[in-house]
Amino acid sequence: MTVLVDDAIWPAHGRLWAHLVSDSDLAELHAFAAEQGIPARAFDRDHYDVPEESLPRLLAAGAVHVGGKELTRRLIRSGLRVRARDRR
């Protein structure tokens, strides 16, 4: 499994946010997030929203930085992607 993180470009709540995903296994993604102190409430069906200031820590723990398009491609390829229309 590879945990991927993209660039923090999504503004909300006065900060910028990135996405943390797995390219193969949600259970391992949840374990990685828990080990890094990311709260369960940050999970949104197929990814965690993570604040910009957490990126250095996540990368040091083994997350791999990719661009947003690559993150989406790999999430779709993994079969874990939840489409926007299915989020309702």
GROMACS .gro file of N, CA, C and O in nm:
model
  352
    1MET      N    1   0.084  -0.118   0.000
    1MET     CA    2   0.000   0.000   0.000
    1MET      C    3   0.088   0.124   0.000
    1MET      O    4   0.191   0.128   0.064
    2THR      N    5   0.042   0.224  -0.070
    2THR     CA    6   0.105   0.354  -0.068
    2THR      C    7   0.003   0.456  -0.021
    2THR      O    8  -0.110   0.459  -0.070
    3VAL      N    9   0.042   0.539   0.074
    3VAL     CA   10  -0.041   0.650   0.117
    3VAL      C   11   0.007   0.772   0.038
    3VAL      O   12   0.127   0.801   0.032
    4LEU      N   13  -0.087   0.839  -0.024
    4LEU     CA   14  -0.057   0.953  -0.110
    4LEU      C   15  -0.115   1.081  -0.051
    4LEU      O   16  -0.221   1.078   0.011
    5VAL      N   17  -0.046   1.192  -0.072
    5VAL     CA   18  -0.097   1.322  -0.030
    5VAL      C   19  -0.071   1.421  -0.142
    5VAL      O   20   0.033   1.418  -0.207
    6ASP      N   21  -0.170   1.506  -0.167
    6ASP     CA   22  -0.154   1.606  -0.272
    6ASP      C   23  -0.122   1.742  -0.213
    6ASP      O   24  -0.095   1.755  -0.093
    7ASP      N   25  -0.123   1.845  -0.297
    7ASP     CA   26  -0.093   1.981  -0.252
    7ASP      C   27  -0.211   2.040  -0.174
    7ASP      O   28  -0.326   2.013  -0.206
    8ALA      N   29  -0.178   2.120  -0.076
    8ALA     CA   30  -0.280   2.188   0.004
    8ALA      C   31  -0.326   2.312  -0.072
    8ALA      O   32  -0.265   2.419  -0.063
    9ILE      N   33  -0.434   2.296  -0.150
    9ILE     CA   34  -0.484   2.407  -0.231
    9ILE      C   35  -0.631   2.437  -0.203
    9ILE      O   36  -0.688   2.528  -0.263
   10TRP      N   37  -0.692   2.361  -0.115
   10TRP     CA   38  -0.836   2.374  -0.092
   10TRP      C   39  -0.860   2.459   0.033
   10TRP      O   40  -0.834   2.416   0.143
   11PRO      N   41  -0.912   2.582   0.015
   11PRO     CA   42  -0.935   2.669   0.131
   11PRO      C   43  -1.063   2.633   0.206
   11PRO      O   44  -1.167   2.605   0.145
   12ALA      N   45  -1.053   2.633   0.337
   12ALA     CA   46  -1.169   2.615   0.425
   12ALA      C   47  -1.128   2.647   0.567
   12ALA      O   48  -1.016   2.615   0.609
   13HIS      N   49  -1.215   2.711   0.640
   13HIS     CA   50  -1.192   2.739   0.781
   13HIS      C   51  -1.062   2.816   0.806
   13HIS      O   52  -0.992   2.792   0.903
   14GLY      N   53  -1.028   2.906   0.715
   14GLY     CA   54  -0.911   2.990   0.733
   14GLY      C   55  -0.777   2.923   0.711
   14GLY      O   56  -0.673   2.975   0.753
   15ARG      N   57  -0.775   2.807   0.647
   15ARG     CA   58  -0.650   2.736   0.618
   15ARG      C   59  -0.661   2.669   0.482
   15ARG      O   60  -0.766   2.665   0.422
   16LEU      N   61  -0.550   2.611   0.439
   16LEU     CA   62  -0.548   2.533   0.315
   16LEU      C   63  -0.542   2.385   0.351
   16LEU      O   64  -0.476   2.346   0.448
   17TRP      N   65  -0.608   2.304   0.270
   17TRP     CA   66  -0.621   2.161   0.297
   17TRP      C   67  -0.574   2.078   0.179
   17TRP      O   68  -0.586   2.117   0.063
   18ALA      N   69  -0.523   1.959   0.210
   18ALA     CA   70  -0.481   1.860   0.111
   18ALA      C   71  -0.564   1.734   0.133
   18ALA      O   72  -0.642   1.724   0.229
   19HIS      N   73  -0.544   1.636   0.046
   19HIS     CA   74  -0.613   1.507   0.057
   19HIS      C   75  -0.510   1.397   0.083
   19HIS      O   76  -0.404   1.394   0.021
   20LEU      N   77  -0.546   1.307   0.171
   20LEU     CA   78  -0.464   1.190   0.203
   20LEU      C   79  -0.544   1.067   0.164
   20LEU      O   80  -0.658   1.051   0.209
   21VAL      N   81  -0.487   0.983   0.076
   21VAL     CA   82  -0.559   0.865   0.027
   21VAL      C   83  -0.467   0.743   0.027
   21VAL      O   84  -0.346   0.755   0.039
   22SER      N   85  -0.528   0.628   0.009
   22SER     CA   86  -0.454   0.504  -0.014
   22SER      C   87  -0.474   0.464  -0.159
   22SER      O   88  -0.580   0.488  -0.216
   23ASP      N   89  -0.373   0.399  -0.214
   23ASP     CA   90  -0.391   0.350  -0.350
   23ASP      C   91  -0.437   0.205  -0.352
   23ASP      O   92  -0.441   0.143  -0.457
   24SER      N   93  -0.474   0.150  -0.231
   24SER     CA   94  -0.519   0.011  -0.233
   24SER      C   95  -0.606  -0.033  -0.116
   24SER      O   96  -0.680  -0.129  -0.131
   25ASP      N   97  -0.598   0.031   0.001
   25ASP     CA   98  -0.660  -0.029   0.118
   25ASP      C   99  -0.703   0.077   0.221
   25ASP      O  100  -0.619   0.145   0.279
   26LEU      N  101  -0.835   0.087   0.243
   26LEU     CA  102  -0.883   0.186   0.340
   26LEU      C  103  -0.843   0.153   0.483
   26LEU      O  104  -0.816   0.244   0.561
   27ALA      N  105  -0.836   0.027   0.518
   27ALA     CA  106  -0.798  -0.010   0.656
   27ALA      C  107  -0.657   0.041   0.687
   27ALA      O  108  -0.632   0.095   0.796
   28GLU      N  109  -0.567   0.024   0.592
   28GLU     CA  110  -0.431   0.073   0.615
   28GLU      C  111  -0.425   0.226   0.613
   28GLU      O  112  -0.347   0.286   0.687
   29LEU      N  113  -0.508   0.289   0.533
   29LEU     CA  114  -0.517   0.435   0.535
   29LEU      C  115  -0.563   0.483   0.671
   29LEU      O  116  -0.505   0.576   0.728
   30HIS      N  117  -0.667   0.419   0.726
   30HIS     CA  118  -0.716   0.457   0.858
   30HIS      C  119  -0.608   0.436   0.965
   30HIS      O  120  -0.593   0.520   1.054
   31ALA      N  121  -0.534   0.329   0.955
   31ALA     CA  122  -0.427   0.303   1.052
   31ALA      C  123  -0.319   0.410   1.042
   31ALA      O  124  -0.272   0.462   1.144
   32PHE      N  125  -0.279   0.445   0.920
   32PHE     CA  126  -0.178   0.549   0.900
   32PHE      C  127  -0.227   0.682   0.958
   32PHE      O  128  -0.155   0.751   1.030
   33ALA      N  129  -0.352   0.716   0.927
   33ALA     CA  130  -0.408   0.842   0.977
   33ALA      C  131  -0.411   0.843   1.130
   33ALA      O  132  -0.373   0.944   1.192
   34ALA      N  133  -0.452   0.734   1.190
   34ALA     CA  134  -0.457   0.727   1.336
   34ALA      C  135  -0.317   0.742   1.396
   34ALA      O  136  -0.299   0.815   1.495
   35GLU      N  137  -0.219   0.676   1.337
   35GLU     CA  138  -0.081   0.686   1.385
   35GLU      C  139  -0.030   0.830   1.377
   35GLU      O  140   0.055   0.870   1.457
   36GLN      N  141  -0.081   0.906   1.282
   36GLN     CA  142  -0.036   1.043   1.263
   36GLN      C  143  -0.124   1.145   1.335
   36GLN      O  144  -0.108   1.266   1.318
   37GLY      N  145  -0.220   1.096   1.411
   37GLY     CA  146  -0.305   1.186   1.490
   37GLY      C  147  -0.411   1.258   1.410
   37GLY      O  148  -0.464   1.360   1.455
   38ILE      N  149  -0.444   1.206   1.293
   38ILE     CA  150  -0.550   1.267   1.213
   38ILE      C  151  -0.684   1.215   1.266
   38ILE      O  152  -0.706   1.095   1.273
   39PRO      N  153  -0.773   1.304   1.305
   39PRO     CA  154  -0.900   1.259   1.364
   39PRO      C  155  -0.990   1.189   1.263
   39PRO      O  156  -0.990   1.223   1.144
   40ALA      N  157  -1.067   1.094   1.311
   40ALA     CA  158  -1.159   1.019   1.225
   40ALA      C  159  -1.258   1.111   1.154
   40ALA      O  160  -1.299   1.082   1.042
   41ARG      N  161  -1.294   1.222   1.216
   41ARG     CA  162  -1.390   1.315   1.155
   41ARG      C  163  -1.335   1.379   1.026
   41ARG      O  164  -1.410   1.435   0.948
   42ALA      N  165  -1.204   1.368   1.003
   42ALA     CA  166  -1.142   1.424   0.882
   42ALA      C  167  -1.161   1.332   0.761
   42ALA      O  168  -1.129   1.371   0.649
   43PHE      N  169  -1.215   1.211   0.783
   43PHE     CA  170  -1.234   1.116   0.673
   43PHE      C  171  -1.362   1.150   0.598
   43PHE      O  172  -1.468   1.172   0.657
   44ASP      N  173  -1.353   1.152   0.465
   44ASP     CA  174  -1.468   1.183   0.380
   44ASP      C  175  -1.483   1.077   0.272
   44ASP      O  176  -1.446   1.097   0.156
   45ARG      N  177  -1.531   0.962   0.309
   45ARG     CA  178  -1.566   0.848   0.223
   45ARG      C  179  -1.451   0.779   0.151
   45ARG      O  180  -1.450   0.658   0.140
   46ASP      N  181  -1.354   0.854   0.097
   46ASP     CA  182  -1.241   0.789   0.030
   46ASP      C  183  -1.109   0.860   0.056
   46ASP      O  184  -1.006   0.821   0.004
   47HIS      N  185  -1.112   0.965   0.138
   47HIS     CA  186  -0.991   1.041   0.167
   47HIS      C  187  -1.002   1.112   0.301
   47HIS      O  188  -1.112   1.128   0.354
   48TYR      N  189  -0.888   1.152   0.352
   48TYR     CA  190  -0.884   1.240   0.468
   48TYR      C  191  -0.850   1.380   0.419
   48TYR      O  192  -0.764   1.397   0.332
   49ASP      N  193  -0.916   1.479   0.476
   49ASP     CA  194  -0.878   1.618   0.455
   49ASP      C  195  -0.774   1.650   0.563
   49ASP      O  196  -0.800   1.629   0.682
   50VAL      N  197  -0.658   1.698   0.520
   50VAL     CA  198  -0.550   1.726   0.615
   50VAL      C  199  -0.501   1.869   0.594
   50VAL      O  200  -0.487   1.915   0.481
   51PRO      N  201  -0.475   1.940   0.704
   51PRO     CA  202  -0.430   2.078   0.691
   51PRO      C  203  -0.286   2.088   0.641
   51PRO      O  204  -0.205   1.998   0.664
   52GLU      N  205  -0.259   2.197   0.574
   52GLU     CA  206  -0.129   2.220   0.513
   52GLU      C  207  -0.013   2.199   0.611
   52GLU      O  208   0.089   2.139   0.575
   53GLU      N  209  -0.029   2.243   0.733
   53GLU     CA  210   0.082   2.233   0.829
   53GLU      C  211   0.116   2.089   0.869
   53GLU      O  212   0.222   2.063   0.924
   54SER      N  213   0.029   1.994   0.839
   54SER     CA  214   0.059   1.854   0.871
   54SER      C  215   0.138   1.782   0.761
   54SER      O  216   0.187   1.672   0.781
   55LEU      N  217   0.153   1.845   0.644
   55LEU     CA  218   0.219   1.778   0.532
   55LEU      C  219   0.363   1.734   0.561
   55LEU      O  220   0.398   1.620   0.531
   56PRO      N  221   0.448   1.817   0.621
   56PRO     CA  222   0.584   1.770   0.649
   56PRO      C  223   0.587   1.645   0.738
   56PRO      O  224   0.664   1.552   0.713
   57ARG      N  225   0.500   1.640   0.837
   57ARG     CA  226   0.494   1.524   0.926
   57ARG      C  227   0.447   1.400   0.851
   57ARG      O  228   0.500   1.290   0.869
   58LEU      N  229   0.345   1.415   0.765
   58LEU     CA  230   0.293   1.301   0.690
   58LEU      C  231   0.397   1.248   0.591
   58LEU      O  232   0.412   1.126   0.576
   59LEU      N  233   0.469   1.338   0.526
   59LEU     CA  234   0.573   1.297   0.433
   59LEU      C  235   0.687   1.227   0.506
   59LEU      O  236   0.738   1.124   0.459
   60ALA      N  237   0.724   1.278   0.622
   60ALA     CA  238   0.830   1.214   0.701
   60ALA      C  239   0.788   1.075   0.748
   60ALA      O  240   0.873   0.987   0.766
   61ALA      N  241   0.657   1.054   0.766
   61ALA     CA  242   0.606   0.924   0.811
   61ALA      C  243   0.589   0.825   0.696
   61ALA      O  244   0.553   0.710   0.718
   62GLY      N  245   0.612   0.871   0.572
   62GLY     CA  246   0.606   0.779   0.460
   62GLY      C  247   0.503   0.807   0.353
   62GLY      O  248   0.498   0.736   0.252
   63ALA      N  249   0.419   0.909   0.371
   63ALA     CA  250   0.325   0.943   0.265
   63ALA      C  251   0.405   0.993   0.144
   63ALA      O  252   0.512   1.052   0.158
   64VAL      N  253   0.352   0.968   0.026
   64VAL     CA  254   0.418   1.007  -0.098
   64VAL      C  255   0.343   1.126  -0.158
   64VAL      O  256   0.220   1.119  -0.177
   65HIS      N  257   0.415   1.233  -0.187
   65HIS     CA  258   0.353   1.351  -0.247
   65HIS      C  259   0.331   1.328  -0.396
   65HIS      O  260   0.421   1.282  -0.467
   66VAL      N  261   0.209   1.357  -0.440
   66VAL     CA  262   0.174   1.353  -0.582
   66VAL      C  263   0.086   1.474  -0.611
   66VAL      O  264   0.026   1.532  -0.521
   67GLY      N  265   0.077   1.511  -0.737
   67GLY     CA  266  -0.015   1.617  -0.776
   67GLY      C  267  -0.159   1.570  -0.764
   67GLY      O  268  -0.187   1.449  -0.755
   68GLY      N  269  -0.250   1.664  -0.764
   68GLY     CA  270  -0.392   1.630  -0.748
   68GLY      C  271  -0.447   1.538  -0.856
   68GLY      O  272  -0.524   1.448  -0.828
   69LYS      N  273  -0.406   1.559  -0.981
   69LYS     CA  274  -0.455   1.473  -1.089
   69LYS      C  275  -0.403   1.331  -1.073
   69LYS      O  276  -0.478   1.234  -1.094
   70GLU      N  277  -0.277   1.317  -1.035
   70GLU     CA  278  -0.221   1.183  -1.013
   70GLU      C  279  -0.289   1.115  -0.894
   70GLU      O  280  -0.320   0.996  -0.899
   71LEU      N  281  -0.315   1.190  -0.789
   71LEU     CA  282  -0.384   1.133  -0.672
   71LEU      C  283  -0.520   1.080  -0.714
   71LEU      O  284  -0.557   0.968  -0.680
   72THR      N  285  -0.593   1.158  -0.792
   72THR     CA  286  -0.726   1.115  -0.839
   72THR      C  287  -0.716   0.992  -0.927
   72THR      O  288  -0.793   0.896  -0.911
   73ARG      N  289  -0.621   0.993  -1.021
   73ARG     CA  290  -0.604   0.875  -1.110
   73ARG      C  291  -0.577   0.749  -1.029
   73ARG      O  292  -0.635   0.643  -1.055
   74ARG      N  293  -0.489   0.759  -0.931
   74ARG     CA  294  -0.453   0.640  -0.853
   74ARG      C  295  -0.566   0.597  -0.761
   74ARG      O  296  -0.586   0.477  -0.739
   75LEU      N  297  -0.644   0.692  -0.712
   75LEU     CA  298  -0.760   0.658  -0.630
   75LEU      C  299  -0.865   0.586  -0.714
   75LEU      O  300  -0.921   0.486  -0.672
   76ILE      N  301  -0.889   0.634  -0.833
   76ILE     CA  302  -0.984   0.568  -0.924
   76ILE      C  303  -0.935   0.428  -0.958
   76ILE      O  304  -1.010   0.331  -0.951
   77ARG      N  305  -0.807   0.417  -0.994
   77ARG     CA  306  -0.749   0.287  -1.030
   77ARG      C  307  -0.758   0.186  -0.915
   77ARG      O  308  -0.773   0.067  -0.937
   78SER      N  309  -0.753   0.235  -0.792
   78SER     CA  310  -0.759   0.146  -0.676
   78SER      C  311  -0.898   0.088  -0.654
   78SER      O  312  -0.914  -0.011  -0.583
   79GLY      N  313  -1.000   0.152  -0.712
   79GLY     CA  314  -1.138   0.110  -0.689
   79GLY      C  315  -1.198   0.170  -0.563
   79GLY      O  316  -1.313   0.140  -0.529
   80LEU      N  317  -1.126   0.257  -0.496
   80LEU     CA  318  -1.173   0.316  -0.370
   80LEU      C  319  -1.242   0.450  -0.390
   80LEU      O  320  -1.304   0.502  -0.298
   81ARG      N  321  -1.235   0.506  -0.508
   81ARG     CA  322  -1.289   0.640  -0.534
   81ARG      C  323  -1.440   0.642  -0.516
   81ARG      O  324  -1.512   0.554  -0.568
   82VAL      N  325  -1.490   0.742  -0.444
   82VAL     CA  326  -1.633   0.767  -0.431
   82VAL      C  327  -1.661   0.891  -0.515
   82VAL      O  328  -1.609   0.999  -0.487
   83ARG      N  329  -1.740   0.875  -0.619
   83ARG     CA  330  -1.770   0.986  -0.709
   83ARG      C  331  -1.852   1.094  -0.638
   83ARG      O  332  -1.928   1.065  -0.546
   84ALA      N  333  -1.838   1.217  -0.683
   84ALA     CA  334  -1.907   1.331  -0.622
   84ALA      C  335  -2.057   1.308  -0.617
   84ALA      O  336  -2.121   1.337  -0.517
   85ARG      N  337  -2.114   1.255  -0.723
   85ARG     CA  338  -2.260   1.235  -0.725
   85ARG      C  339  -2.304   1.128  -0.624
   85ARG      O  340  -2.421   1.123  -0.586
   86ASP      N  341  -2.212   1.042  -0.581
   86ASP     CA  342  -2.245   0.938  -0.483
   86ASP      C  343  -2.224   0.985  -0.339
   86ASP      O  344  -2.251   0.911  -0.245
   87ARG      N  345  -2.175   1.107  -0.321
   87ARG     CA  346  -2.148   1.161  -0.188
   87ARG      C  347  -2.272   1.218  -0.122
   87ARG      O  348  -2.270   1.255  -0.007
   88ARG      N  349  -2.379   1.229  -0.193
   88ARG     CA  350  -2.502   1.290  -0.139
   88ARG      C  351  -2.565   1.207  -0.031
   88ARG      O  352  -2.560   1.096  -0.015
   0.00000   0.00000   0.00000
